[in-house]
Coordinates of C-alpha atoms in Angstrom, one line a residue:
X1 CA -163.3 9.7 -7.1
X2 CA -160.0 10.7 -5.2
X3 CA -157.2 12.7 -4.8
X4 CA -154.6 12.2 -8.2
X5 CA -151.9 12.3 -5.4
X6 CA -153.8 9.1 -3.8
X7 CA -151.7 6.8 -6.7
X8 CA -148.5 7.2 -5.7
X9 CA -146.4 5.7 -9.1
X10 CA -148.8 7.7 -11.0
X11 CA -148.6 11.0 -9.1
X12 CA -144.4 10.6 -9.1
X13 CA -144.7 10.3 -13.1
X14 CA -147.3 13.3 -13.2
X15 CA -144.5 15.2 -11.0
X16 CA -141.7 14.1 -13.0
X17 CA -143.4 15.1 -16.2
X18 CA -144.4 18.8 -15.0
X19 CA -140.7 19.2 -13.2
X20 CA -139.2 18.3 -16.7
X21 CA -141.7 20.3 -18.8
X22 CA -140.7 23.2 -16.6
X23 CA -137.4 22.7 -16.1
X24 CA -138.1 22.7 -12.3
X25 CA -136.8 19.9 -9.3
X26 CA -139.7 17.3 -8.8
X27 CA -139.5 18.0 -5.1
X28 CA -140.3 22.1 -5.9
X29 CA -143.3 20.6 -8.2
X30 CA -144.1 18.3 -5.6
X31 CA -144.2 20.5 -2.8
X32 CA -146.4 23.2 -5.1
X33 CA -149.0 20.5 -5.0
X34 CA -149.0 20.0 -1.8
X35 CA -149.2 23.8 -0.5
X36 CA -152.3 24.5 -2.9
X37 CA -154.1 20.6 -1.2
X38 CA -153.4 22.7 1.9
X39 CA -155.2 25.9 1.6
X40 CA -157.9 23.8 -0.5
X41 CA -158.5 22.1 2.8
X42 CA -158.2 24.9 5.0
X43 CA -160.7 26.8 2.7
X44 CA -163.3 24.4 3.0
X45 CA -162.9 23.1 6.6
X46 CA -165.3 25.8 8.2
X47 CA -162.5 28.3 9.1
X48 CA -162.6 31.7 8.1
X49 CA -158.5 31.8 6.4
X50 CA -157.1 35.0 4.8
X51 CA -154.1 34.5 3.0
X52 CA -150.9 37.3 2.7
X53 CA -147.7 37.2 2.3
X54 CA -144.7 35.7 -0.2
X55 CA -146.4 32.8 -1.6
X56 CA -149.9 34.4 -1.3
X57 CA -147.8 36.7 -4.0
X58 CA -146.8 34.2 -6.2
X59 CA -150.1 31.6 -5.9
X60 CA -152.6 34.0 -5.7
X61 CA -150.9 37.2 -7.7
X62 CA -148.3 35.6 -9.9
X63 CA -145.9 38.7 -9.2
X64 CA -143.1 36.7 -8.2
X65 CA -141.0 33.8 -9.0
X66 CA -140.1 32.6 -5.4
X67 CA -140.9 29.5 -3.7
X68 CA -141.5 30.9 -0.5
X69 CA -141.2 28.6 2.8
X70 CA -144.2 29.6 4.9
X71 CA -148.0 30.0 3.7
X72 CA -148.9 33.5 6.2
X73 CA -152.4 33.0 7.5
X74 CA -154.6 34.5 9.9
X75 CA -157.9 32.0 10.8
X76 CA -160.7 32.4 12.3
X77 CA -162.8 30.4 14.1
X78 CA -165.8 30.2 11.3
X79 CA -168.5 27.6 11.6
X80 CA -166.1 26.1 14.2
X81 CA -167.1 26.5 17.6
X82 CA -165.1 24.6 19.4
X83 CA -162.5 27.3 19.3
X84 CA -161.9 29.2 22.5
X85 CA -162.2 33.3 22.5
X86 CA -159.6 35.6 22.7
X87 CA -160.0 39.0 23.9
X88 CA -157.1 40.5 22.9
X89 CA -154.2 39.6 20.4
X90 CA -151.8 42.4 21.6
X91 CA -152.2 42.5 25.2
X92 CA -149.1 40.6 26.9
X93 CA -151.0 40.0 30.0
X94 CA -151.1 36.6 31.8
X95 CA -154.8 36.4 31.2
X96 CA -154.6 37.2 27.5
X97 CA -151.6 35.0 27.0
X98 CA -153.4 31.9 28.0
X99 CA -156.6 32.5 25.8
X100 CA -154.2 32.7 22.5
X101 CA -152.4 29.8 23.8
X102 CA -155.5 27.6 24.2
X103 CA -156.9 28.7 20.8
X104 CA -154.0 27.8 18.9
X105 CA -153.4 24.4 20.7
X106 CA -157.0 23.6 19.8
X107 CA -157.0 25.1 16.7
X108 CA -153.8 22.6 16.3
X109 CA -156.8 19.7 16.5
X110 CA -159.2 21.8 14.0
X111 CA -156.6 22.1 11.3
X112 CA -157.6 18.8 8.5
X113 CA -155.5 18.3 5.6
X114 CA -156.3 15.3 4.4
X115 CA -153.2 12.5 3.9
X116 CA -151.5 15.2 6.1
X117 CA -150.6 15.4 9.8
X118 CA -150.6 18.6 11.2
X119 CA -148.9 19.5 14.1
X120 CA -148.3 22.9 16.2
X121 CA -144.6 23.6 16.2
X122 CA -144.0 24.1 19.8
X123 CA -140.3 24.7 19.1
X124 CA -140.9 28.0 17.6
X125 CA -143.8 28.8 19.4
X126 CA -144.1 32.8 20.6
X127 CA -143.8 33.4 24.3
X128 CA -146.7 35.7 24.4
X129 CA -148.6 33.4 21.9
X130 CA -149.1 36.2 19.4
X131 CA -148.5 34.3 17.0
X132 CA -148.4 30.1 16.0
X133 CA -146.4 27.8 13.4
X134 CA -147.9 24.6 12.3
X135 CA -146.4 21.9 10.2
X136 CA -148.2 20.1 7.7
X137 CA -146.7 17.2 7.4
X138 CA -147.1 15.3 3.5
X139 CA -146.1 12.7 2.2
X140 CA -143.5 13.6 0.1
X141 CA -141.9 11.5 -3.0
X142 CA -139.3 13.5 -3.6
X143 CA -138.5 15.3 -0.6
X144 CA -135.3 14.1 -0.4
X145 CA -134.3 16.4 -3.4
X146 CA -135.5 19.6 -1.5
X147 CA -133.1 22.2 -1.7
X148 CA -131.4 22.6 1.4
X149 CA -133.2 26.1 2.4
X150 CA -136.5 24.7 1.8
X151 CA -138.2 22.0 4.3
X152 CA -140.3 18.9 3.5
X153 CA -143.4 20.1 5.0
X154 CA -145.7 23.4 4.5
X155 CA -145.3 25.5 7.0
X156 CA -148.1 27.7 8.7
X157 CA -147.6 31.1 10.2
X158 CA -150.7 32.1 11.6
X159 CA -150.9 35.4 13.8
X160 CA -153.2 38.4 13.4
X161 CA -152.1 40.8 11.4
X162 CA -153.8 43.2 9.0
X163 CA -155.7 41.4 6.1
X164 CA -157.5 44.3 4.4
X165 CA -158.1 45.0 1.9
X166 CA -158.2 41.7 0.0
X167 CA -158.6 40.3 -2.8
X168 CA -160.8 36.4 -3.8
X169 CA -158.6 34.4 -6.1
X170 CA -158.5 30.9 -7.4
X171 CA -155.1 29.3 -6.6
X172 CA -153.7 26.0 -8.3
X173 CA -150.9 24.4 -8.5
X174 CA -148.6 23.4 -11.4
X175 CA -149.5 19.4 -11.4
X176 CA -153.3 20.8 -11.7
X177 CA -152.4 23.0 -14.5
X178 CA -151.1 20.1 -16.4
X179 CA -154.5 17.9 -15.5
X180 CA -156.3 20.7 -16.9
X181 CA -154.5 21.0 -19.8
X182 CA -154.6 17.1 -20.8
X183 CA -157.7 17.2 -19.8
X184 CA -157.8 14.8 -17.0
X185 CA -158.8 17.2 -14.0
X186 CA -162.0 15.7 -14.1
X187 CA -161.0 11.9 -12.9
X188 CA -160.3 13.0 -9.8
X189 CA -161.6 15.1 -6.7
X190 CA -160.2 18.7 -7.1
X191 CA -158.6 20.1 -4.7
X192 CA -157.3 23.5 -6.4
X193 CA -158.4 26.4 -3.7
X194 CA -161.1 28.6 -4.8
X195 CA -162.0 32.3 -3.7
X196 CA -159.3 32.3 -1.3
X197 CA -158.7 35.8 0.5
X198 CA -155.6 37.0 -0.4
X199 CA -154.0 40.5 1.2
X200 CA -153.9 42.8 -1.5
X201 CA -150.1 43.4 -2.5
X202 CA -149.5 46.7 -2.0
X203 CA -150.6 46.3 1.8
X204 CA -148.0 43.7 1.5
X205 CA -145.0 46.2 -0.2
X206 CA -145.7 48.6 2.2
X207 CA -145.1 46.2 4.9
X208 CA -141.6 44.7 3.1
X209 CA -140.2 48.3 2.9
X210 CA -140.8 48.5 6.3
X211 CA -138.9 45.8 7.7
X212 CA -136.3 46.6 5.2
X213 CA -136.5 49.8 6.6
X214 CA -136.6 48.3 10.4
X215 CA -133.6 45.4 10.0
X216 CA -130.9 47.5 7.7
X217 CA -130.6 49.7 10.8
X218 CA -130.4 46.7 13.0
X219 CA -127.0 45.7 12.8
X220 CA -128.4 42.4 14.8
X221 CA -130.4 41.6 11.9
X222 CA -129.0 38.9 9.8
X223 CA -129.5 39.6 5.4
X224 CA -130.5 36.2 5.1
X225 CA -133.6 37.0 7.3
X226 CA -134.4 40.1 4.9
X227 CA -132.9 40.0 2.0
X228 CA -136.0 38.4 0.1
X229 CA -138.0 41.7 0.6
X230 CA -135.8 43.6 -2.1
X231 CA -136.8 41.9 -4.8
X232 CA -140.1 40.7 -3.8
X233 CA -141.0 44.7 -3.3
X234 CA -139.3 46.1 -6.7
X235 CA -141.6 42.7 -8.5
X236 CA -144.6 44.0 -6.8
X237 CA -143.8 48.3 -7.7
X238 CA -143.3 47.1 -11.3
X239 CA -146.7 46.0 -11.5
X240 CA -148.9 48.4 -8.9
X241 CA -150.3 49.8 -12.1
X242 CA -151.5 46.4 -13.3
X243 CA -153.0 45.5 -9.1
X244 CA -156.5 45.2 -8.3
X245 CA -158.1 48.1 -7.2
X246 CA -157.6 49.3 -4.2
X247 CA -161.0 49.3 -2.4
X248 CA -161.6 51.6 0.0
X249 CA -158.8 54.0 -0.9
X250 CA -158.1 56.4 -2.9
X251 CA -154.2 56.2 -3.5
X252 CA -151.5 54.2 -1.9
X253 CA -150.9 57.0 0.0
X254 CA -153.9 56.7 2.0
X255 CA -153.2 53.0 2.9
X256 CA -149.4 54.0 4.3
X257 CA -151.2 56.8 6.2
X258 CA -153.5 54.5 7.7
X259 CA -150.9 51.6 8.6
X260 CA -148.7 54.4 10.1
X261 CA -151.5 55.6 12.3
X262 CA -152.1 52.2 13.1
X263 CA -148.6 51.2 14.0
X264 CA -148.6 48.7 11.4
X265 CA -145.6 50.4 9.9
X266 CA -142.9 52.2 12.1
X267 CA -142.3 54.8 9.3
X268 CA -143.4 56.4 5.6
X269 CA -141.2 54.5 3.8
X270 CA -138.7 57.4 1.9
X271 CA -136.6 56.9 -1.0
X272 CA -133.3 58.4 0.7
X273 CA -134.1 55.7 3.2
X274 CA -130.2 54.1 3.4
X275 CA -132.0 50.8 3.1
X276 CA -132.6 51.1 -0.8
X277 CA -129.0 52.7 -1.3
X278 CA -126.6 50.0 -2.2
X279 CA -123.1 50.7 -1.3
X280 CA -119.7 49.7 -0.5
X281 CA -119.2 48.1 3.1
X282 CA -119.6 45.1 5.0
X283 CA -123.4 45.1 5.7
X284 CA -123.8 45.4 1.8
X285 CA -121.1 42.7 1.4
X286 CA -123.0 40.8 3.4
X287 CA -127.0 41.6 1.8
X288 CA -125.5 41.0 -2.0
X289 CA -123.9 37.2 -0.6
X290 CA -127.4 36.4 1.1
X291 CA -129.3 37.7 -1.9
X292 CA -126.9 34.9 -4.0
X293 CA -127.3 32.0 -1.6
X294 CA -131.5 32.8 -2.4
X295 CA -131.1 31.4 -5.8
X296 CA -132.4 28.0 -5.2
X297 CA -135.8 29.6 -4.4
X298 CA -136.4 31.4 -7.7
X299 CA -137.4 29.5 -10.5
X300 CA -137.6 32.5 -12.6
X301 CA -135.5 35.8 -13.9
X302 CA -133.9 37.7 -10.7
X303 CA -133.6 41.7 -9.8
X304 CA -129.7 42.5 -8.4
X305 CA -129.7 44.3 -5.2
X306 CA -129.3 47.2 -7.1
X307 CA -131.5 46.9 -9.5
X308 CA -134.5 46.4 -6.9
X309 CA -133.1 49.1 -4.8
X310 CA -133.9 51.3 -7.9
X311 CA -137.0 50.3 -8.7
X312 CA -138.4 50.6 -4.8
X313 CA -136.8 54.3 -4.8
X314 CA -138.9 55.2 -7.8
X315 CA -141.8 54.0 -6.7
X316 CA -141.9 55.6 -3.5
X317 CA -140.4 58.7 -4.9
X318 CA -143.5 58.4 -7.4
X319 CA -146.4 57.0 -5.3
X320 CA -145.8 58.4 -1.0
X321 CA -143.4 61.7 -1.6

């Protein structure tokens, strides 16, 4: 058997079907194939991949309706030993610096997608090599009808931040949910991801009210680089009731206290926090036109700034008061 993108007239009328069925550009149903063949292949190439972050809440949760540009990973090495050690991932140190920098440039050799090139972005790279992007380069059919905030190509961050507690989940794609539903899954190899570890949400709220928190104050901090978190965070308070337990803790509570005393936030998050108070002024001006220019992202019913500055003041009124 093979891939049903390995047929390229027949995959570009699958992806036109699904896009029109949906109501959705071909290149956003396109690229939705593509990101699940990714972390199919990362998830059964040897490496030890936990998955967080915006699409990790759309994929793997279905909380939001946002295609999100980046896939956040952290990898480890696995069943493949040809990666190099590293000692520490926070140390700046010379000596430190180097090992992170040699196991991301040969990780860059480890990472398989196949009918993909993957390359490490050494454009963005982090001087202290905290911290890599790779570029999974696909071969798109309808990339040139991206929306112009979203790239043709799936975009790795891979670091090594916190990825407990988490949660195995089966992610697909909308392409293989219309296979499955005609039937025709079968015909070819399947390459929806399976048991992938996904960051359990609220580990990921507590960290978007934190850098909500962190770049409202930063007058240096541009919306656009922030803006997402309001309404990503008020999707994912609306349905904490509805989340997968919480292993290993007994409240949310617990979790913050933890991340505080592990510096993985810089503060309890507080629901006077002028972050989650819309108001008259330029920096608000500014939040409300970069939560507009978002709207070729969502393919679903949007939260106003207001509204999801609501919402996240309940919650934490309710759930870290």
């Amino acid at each position: 058997m093979s891939f049903v993108h390995e047929n390229n007239e027949e995959f570009a009328d699958l992806v036109r079907i699904v896009a029109g069925e949906r109501g959705m550009s071909r290149s956003i149903v396109e690229k939705d194939y593509w990101v699940t063949h990714t972390l199919w292949a990362l998830s059964v190439g040897g490496l030890e991949v936990w998955f967080k972050g915006g699409t990790s809440l759309s994929k793997g949760f279905g909380l939001i309706e946002r295609f999100s540009e980046d896939l956040d990973l952290k990898i480890e090495p696995g069943t493949v030993a040809a990666l190099p050690t590293v000692s520490n991932w926070k140390s700046e140190g010379t000596k430190a610096t180097s090992e992170r920098q040699a196991y991301f440039e040969q990780l860059s050799k480890s990472l398989v997608v196949p009918s993909c090139k993957v390359e490490l972005d050494q454009e963005t790279a982090d001087k202290t090599w905290r911290g890599a992007n790779f570029l999974v380069l696909y071969p798109g059919l309808y990339s040139n009808e991206l929306p112009g905030m979203i790239s043709s190509h799936v975009r790795l961050e891979v670091g090594s931040a916190r990825v407990t507690p988490y949660v195995a989940q089966d992610l697909t794609s909308w392409v293989h949910e219309k296979l499955v539903a005609t039937g025709t899954l079968t015909a070819f190899d399947d390459n929806r991801a399976k048991s992938v570890r996904c960051v359990h949400p609220l580990v990921t709220l507590l960290e978007k009210l934190d850098a909500l928190h962190r770049r409202f104050r930063n007058e240096n901090a541009f919306p656009q680089t922030f803006v997402r978190h309001y309404e990503d965070a008020a999707k994912l308070a609306e349905a904490s009731a509805r989340l997968p337990p919480l292993v290993g803790y007994d409240s949310v509570r617990a979790l913050a206290d933890e991340m505080l005393a592990q510096k993985q936030i810089v503060a309890m998050p507080a629901a006077d926090d002028p972050a989650f108070a819309p108001a008259i002024g330029s920096r608000w001006d500014g939040i409300r036109s970069a939560h507009a220019a978002l709207q070729e992202m969502f393919w679903g019913p949007r939260l106003s700034v207001e509204q999801a500055s609501a919402t996240i003041r309940t919650w934490i009124a309710s759930n870290l008061g």
